[in-house]
Coordinates of C-alpha atoms and ligand atoms in Angstrom, one line a residue:
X1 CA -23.6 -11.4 11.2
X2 CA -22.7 -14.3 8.7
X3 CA -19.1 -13.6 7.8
X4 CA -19.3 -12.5 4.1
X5 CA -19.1 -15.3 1.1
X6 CA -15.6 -14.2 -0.3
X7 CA -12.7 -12.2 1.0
X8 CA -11.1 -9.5 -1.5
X9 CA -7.2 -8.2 -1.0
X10 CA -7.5 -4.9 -3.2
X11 CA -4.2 -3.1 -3.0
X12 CA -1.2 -1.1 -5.0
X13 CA 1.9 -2.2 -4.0
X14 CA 4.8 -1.9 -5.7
X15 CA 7.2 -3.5 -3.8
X16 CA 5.0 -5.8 -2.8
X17 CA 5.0 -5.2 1.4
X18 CA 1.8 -4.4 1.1
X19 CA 0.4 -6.9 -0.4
X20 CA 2.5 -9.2 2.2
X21 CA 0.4 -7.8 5.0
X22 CA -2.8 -7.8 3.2
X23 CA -2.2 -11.6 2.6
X24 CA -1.2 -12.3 6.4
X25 CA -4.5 -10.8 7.2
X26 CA -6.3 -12.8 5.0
X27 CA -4.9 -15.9 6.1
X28 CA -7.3 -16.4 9.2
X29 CA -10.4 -15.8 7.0
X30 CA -9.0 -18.4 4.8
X31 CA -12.3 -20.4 5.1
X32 CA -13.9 -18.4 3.1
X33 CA -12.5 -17.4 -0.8
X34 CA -10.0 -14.9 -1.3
X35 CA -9.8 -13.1 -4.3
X36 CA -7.0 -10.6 -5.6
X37 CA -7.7 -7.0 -7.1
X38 CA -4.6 -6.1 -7.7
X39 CA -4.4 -2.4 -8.8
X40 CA -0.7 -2.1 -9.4
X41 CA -0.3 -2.2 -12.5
X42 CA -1.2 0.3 -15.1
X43 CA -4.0 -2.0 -16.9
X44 CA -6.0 -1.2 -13.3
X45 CA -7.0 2.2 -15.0
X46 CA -9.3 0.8 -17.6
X47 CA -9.6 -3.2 -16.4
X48 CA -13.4 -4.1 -15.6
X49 CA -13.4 -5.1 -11.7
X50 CA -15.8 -6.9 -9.8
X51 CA -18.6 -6.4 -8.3
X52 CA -17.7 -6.4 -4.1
X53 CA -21.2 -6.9 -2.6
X54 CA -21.0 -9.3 0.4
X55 CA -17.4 -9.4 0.6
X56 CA -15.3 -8.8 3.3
X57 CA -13.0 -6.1 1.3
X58 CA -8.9 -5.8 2.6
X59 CA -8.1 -2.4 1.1
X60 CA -4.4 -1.6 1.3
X61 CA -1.6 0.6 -0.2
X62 CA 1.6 2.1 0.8
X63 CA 2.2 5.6 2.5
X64 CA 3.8 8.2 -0.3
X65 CA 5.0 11.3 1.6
X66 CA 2.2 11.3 4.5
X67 CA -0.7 10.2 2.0
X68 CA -2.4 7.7 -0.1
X69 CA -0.4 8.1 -3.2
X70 CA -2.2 9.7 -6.2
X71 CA -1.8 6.7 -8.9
X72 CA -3.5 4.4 -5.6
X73 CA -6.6 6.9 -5.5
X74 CA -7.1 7.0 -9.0
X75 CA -7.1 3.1 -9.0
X76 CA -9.4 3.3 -5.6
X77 CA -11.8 5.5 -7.0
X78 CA -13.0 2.7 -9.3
X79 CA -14.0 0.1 -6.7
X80 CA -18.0 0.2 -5.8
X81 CA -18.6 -1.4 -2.4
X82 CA -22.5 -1.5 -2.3
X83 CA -21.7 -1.7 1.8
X84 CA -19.0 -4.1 1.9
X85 CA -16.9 -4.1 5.0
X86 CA -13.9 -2.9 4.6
X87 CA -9.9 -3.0 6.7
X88 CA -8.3 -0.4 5.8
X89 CA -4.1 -0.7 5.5
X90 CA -1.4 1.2 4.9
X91 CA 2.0 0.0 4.7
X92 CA 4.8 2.9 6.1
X93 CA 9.0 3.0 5.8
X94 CA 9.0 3.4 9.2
X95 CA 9.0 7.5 8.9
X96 CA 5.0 8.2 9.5
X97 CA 1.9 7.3 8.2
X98 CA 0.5 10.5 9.1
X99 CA -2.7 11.2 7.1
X100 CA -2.5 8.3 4.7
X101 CA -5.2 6.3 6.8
X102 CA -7.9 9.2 7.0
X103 CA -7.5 9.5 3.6
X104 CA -8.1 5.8 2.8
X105 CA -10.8 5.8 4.5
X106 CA -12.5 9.2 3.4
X107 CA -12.1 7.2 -0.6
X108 CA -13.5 3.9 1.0
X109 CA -16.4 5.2 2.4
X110 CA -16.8 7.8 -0.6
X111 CA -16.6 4.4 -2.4
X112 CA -19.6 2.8 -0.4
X113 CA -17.8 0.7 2.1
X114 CA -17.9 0.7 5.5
X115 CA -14.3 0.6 7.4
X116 CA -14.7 -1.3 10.3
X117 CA -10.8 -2.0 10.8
X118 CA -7.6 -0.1 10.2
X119 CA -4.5 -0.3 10.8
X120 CA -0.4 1.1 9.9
X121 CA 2.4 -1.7 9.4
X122 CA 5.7 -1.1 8.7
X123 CA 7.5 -2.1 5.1
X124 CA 11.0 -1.7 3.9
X125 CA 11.5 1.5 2.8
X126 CA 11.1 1.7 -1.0
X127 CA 14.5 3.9 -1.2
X128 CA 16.5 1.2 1.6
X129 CA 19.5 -0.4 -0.4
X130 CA 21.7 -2.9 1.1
X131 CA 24.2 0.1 1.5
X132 CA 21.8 2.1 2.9
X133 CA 19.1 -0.2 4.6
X134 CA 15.6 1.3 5.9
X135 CA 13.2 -1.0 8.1
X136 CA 15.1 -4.0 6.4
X137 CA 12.7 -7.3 5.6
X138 CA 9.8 -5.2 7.1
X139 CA 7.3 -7.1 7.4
X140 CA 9.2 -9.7 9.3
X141 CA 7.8 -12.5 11.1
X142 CA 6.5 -10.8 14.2
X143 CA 4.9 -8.1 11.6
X144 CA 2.8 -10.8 9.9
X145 CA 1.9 -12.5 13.1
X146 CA 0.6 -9.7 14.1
X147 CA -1.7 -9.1 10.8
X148 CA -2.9 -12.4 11.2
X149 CA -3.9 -11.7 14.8
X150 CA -5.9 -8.9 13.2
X151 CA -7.4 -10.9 10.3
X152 CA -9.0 -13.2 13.8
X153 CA -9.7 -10.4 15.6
X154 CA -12.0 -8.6 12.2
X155 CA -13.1 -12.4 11.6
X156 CA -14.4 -12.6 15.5
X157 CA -15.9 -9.0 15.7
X158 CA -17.9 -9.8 12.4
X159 CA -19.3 -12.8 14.0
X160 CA -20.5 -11.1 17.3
X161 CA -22.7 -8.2 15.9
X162 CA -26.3 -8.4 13.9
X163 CA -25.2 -6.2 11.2
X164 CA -22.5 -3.5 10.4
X165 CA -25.1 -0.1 12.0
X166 CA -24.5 -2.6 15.6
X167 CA -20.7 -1.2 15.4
X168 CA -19.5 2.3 16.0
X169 CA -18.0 5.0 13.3
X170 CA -14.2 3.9 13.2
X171 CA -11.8 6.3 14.5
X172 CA -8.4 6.7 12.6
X173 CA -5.8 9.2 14.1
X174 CA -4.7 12.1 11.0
X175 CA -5.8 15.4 9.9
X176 CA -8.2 17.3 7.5
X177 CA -7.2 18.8 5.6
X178 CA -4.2 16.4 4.7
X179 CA -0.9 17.1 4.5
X180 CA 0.6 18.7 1.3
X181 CA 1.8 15.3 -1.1
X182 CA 4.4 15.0 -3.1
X183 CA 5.5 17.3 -5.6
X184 CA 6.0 17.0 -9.3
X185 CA 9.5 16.1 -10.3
X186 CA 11.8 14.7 -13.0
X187 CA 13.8 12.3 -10.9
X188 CA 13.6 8.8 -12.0
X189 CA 16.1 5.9 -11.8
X190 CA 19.4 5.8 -13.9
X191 CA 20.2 2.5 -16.1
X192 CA 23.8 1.3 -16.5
X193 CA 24.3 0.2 -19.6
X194 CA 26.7 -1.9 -19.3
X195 CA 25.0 -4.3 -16.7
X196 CA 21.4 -4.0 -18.4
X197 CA 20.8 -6.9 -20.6
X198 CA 18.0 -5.2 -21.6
X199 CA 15.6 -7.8 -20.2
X200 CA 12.3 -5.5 -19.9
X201 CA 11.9 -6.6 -16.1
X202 CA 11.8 -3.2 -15.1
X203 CA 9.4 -2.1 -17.6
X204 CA 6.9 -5.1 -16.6
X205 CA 6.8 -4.2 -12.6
X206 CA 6.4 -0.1 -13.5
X207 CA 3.1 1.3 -12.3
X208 CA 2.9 4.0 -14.5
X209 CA 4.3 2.2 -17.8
X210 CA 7.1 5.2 -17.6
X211 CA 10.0 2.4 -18.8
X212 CA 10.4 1.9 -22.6
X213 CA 13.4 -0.9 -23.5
X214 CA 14.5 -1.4 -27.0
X215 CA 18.4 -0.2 -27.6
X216 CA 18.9 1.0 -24.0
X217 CA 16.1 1.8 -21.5
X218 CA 14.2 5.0 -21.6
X219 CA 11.9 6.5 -18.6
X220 CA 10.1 9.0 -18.7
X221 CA 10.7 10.9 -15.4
X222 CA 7.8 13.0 -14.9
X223 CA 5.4 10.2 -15.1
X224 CA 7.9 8.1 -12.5
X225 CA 6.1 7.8 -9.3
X226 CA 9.8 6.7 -7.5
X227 CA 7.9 3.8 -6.3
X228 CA 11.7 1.2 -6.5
X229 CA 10.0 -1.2 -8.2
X230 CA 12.1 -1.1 -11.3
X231 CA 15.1 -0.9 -8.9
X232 CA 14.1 -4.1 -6.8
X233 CA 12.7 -6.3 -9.8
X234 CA 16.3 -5.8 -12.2
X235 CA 18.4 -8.9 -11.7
X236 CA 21.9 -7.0 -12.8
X237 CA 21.7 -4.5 -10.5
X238 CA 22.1 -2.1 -13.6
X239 CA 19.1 -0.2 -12.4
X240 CA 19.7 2.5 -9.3
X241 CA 17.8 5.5 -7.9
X242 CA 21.0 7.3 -8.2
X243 CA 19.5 10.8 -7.5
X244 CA 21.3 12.5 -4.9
X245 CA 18.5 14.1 -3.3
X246 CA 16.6 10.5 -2.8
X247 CA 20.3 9.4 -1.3
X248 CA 20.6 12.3 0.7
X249 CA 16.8 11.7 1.9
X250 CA 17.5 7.3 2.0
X251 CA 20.8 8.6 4.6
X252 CA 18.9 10.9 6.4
X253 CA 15.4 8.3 7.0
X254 CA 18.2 5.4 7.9
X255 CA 19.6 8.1 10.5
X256 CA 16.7 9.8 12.4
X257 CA 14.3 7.0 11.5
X258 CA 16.4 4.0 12.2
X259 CA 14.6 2.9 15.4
X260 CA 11.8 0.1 14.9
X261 CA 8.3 1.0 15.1
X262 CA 5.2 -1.0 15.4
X263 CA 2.6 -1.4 13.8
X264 CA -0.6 0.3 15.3
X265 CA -4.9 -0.9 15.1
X266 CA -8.0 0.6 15.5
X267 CA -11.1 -1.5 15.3
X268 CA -14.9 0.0 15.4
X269 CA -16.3 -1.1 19.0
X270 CA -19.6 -2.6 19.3
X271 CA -22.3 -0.1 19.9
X272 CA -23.0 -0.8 23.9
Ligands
FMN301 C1 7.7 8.3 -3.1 C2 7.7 7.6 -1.8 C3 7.3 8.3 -0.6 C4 7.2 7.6 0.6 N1 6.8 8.3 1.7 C5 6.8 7.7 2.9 C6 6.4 8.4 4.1 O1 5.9 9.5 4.0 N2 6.6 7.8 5.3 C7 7.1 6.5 5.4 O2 7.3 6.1 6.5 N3 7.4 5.8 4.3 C8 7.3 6.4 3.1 N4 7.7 5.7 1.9 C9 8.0 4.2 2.1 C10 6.9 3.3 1.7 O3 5.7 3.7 2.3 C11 7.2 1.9 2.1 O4 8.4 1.5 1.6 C12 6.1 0.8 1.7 O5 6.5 -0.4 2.4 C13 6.1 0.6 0.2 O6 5.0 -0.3 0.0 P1 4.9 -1.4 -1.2 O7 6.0 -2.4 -0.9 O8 3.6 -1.9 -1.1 O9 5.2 -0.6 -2.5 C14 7.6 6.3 0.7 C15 8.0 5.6 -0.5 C16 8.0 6.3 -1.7 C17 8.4 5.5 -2.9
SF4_302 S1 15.6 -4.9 -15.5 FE1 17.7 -4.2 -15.4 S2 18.8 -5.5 -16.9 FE2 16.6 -5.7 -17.3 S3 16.1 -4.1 -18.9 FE3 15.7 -3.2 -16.9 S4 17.6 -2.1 -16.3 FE4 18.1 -3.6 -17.9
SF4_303 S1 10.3 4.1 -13.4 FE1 9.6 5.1 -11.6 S2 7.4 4.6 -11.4 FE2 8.4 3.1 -12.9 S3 8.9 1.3 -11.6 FE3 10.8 2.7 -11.7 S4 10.6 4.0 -9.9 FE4 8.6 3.1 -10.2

């Protein structure tokens, strides 16, 4: 078939890993325009999004505890994909993706797009510090050669077939039901006063809009989604995710977790 007139990158990334391998991909299908839906932020609850008929659509967000995390399927949930082809990626710390890539798929195709790719890549963890590193500078080079591969191998497959009925229903390894996600909590990052110059960067980069800065910053822990992104984006280093069950979790994941993985692919064969 005609490779479609415009390739679309729709993720939620919040520490932007992600979106690192989403762009990688992309980069082989360069020929053709890209365009960014990027649902990170909290103005992707109400923002008008386009229309994603004949585009090849890159759908990708990170793993949260085994699954898709909730704020991502909200945000999901408002694409329409009138039979648009879609990759599907998630982005794991290097634990387990487990379910996360059934259930991206289940909303893609609930969505109206066809998966014809997917695939797991590793990111650094959102909890890895430089005390306590996690799948450090994940994706790394090899990572990223490896989603452009992909991106050639999608861009070739699409090329070689009449339409999307000539290829076969994609199979993702995870369960149905998923797995149990996370649970409510209160934890949240901490803010030391005394190196926050009260700069807002945190508050710009928070998903959920749970950062408020006038005299000192104020989050609002049960809307936190612990994503790190407030953590990452401060330039004093006056924001921490201090909890010590997220440490005592960080420890344990830099532990038992600490060997590399790779990342895995599964691509829809052509019907013989
Ligand atoms: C709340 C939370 C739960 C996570 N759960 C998992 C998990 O189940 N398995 C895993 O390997 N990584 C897990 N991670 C790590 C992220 O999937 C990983 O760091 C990813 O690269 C973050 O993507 P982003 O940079 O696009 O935000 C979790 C991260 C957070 C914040
Ligand atoms: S980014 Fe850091 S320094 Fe800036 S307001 Fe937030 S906590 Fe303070
Ligand atoms: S306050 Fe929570 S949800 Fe907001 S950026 Fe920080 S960790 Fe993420």
């Amino acid at each position: 078939m005609t490779l479609c007139s415009a390739v679309t990158l729709a993720y939620f990334s919040p520490t932007g890993t992600t979106r690192a391998v989403l762009e990688a991909l992309a980069e082989p299908l360069a020929s053709i325009e890209v365009r960014h839906i990027d649902l990170t932020l909290p103005g992707a609850e109400t923002q008008k999004l386009p229309e994603l008929e004949s585009n090849l659509v890159l759908l990708g967000v990170p793993v949260y505890a085994g699954r898709v995390p909730e704020t991502a399927v909200r945000r999901l949930r408002r694409l329409s994909g009138h039979g648009a082809p879609a990759v599907l990626v998630v982005v794991y710390g290097n634990r387990a993706f487990e379910d996360a890539l059934v259930e991206l798929s289940d909303i893609a195709r609930e969505r109206g797009f066809v998966p014809i790719a997917g695939a797991a890549f590793i990111g650094e963890h959102s909890y890895s510090t430089p005390a306590t590193l996690i799948a450090a500078g994940r994706p790394d080079v090899a990572d990223l050669a490896r989603a452009r591969v992909l991106g050639q191998t999608v861009r070739d497959r699409l090329a070689e077939v009449a339409d999307l009925a000539s290829m076969q229903p994609l199979q993702l390894p995870g369960n149905r039901p998923y797995r149990q996600g996370m649970s409510p909590s209160e934890v949240a990052p901490e803010t030391d006063r005394g190196l926050c110059t009260l700069c807002e960067a945190c508050a710009r980069v928070c998903p959920v809009a749970a950062i408020t800065v006038g005299d000192r910053v104020l989050t609002d822990g049960a809307a936190c989604i612990l994503c790190c992104a407030c953590v990452k984006a401060c330039p004093t280093g006056a924001r921490t995710m201090a909890d010590p069950g997220v440490r005592h979790t960080a420890h344990w994941l830099a532990t038992e977790h600490g060997a590399r993985k790779e990342a895995e692919i599964f691509i829809s064969e052509v019907r013989g």
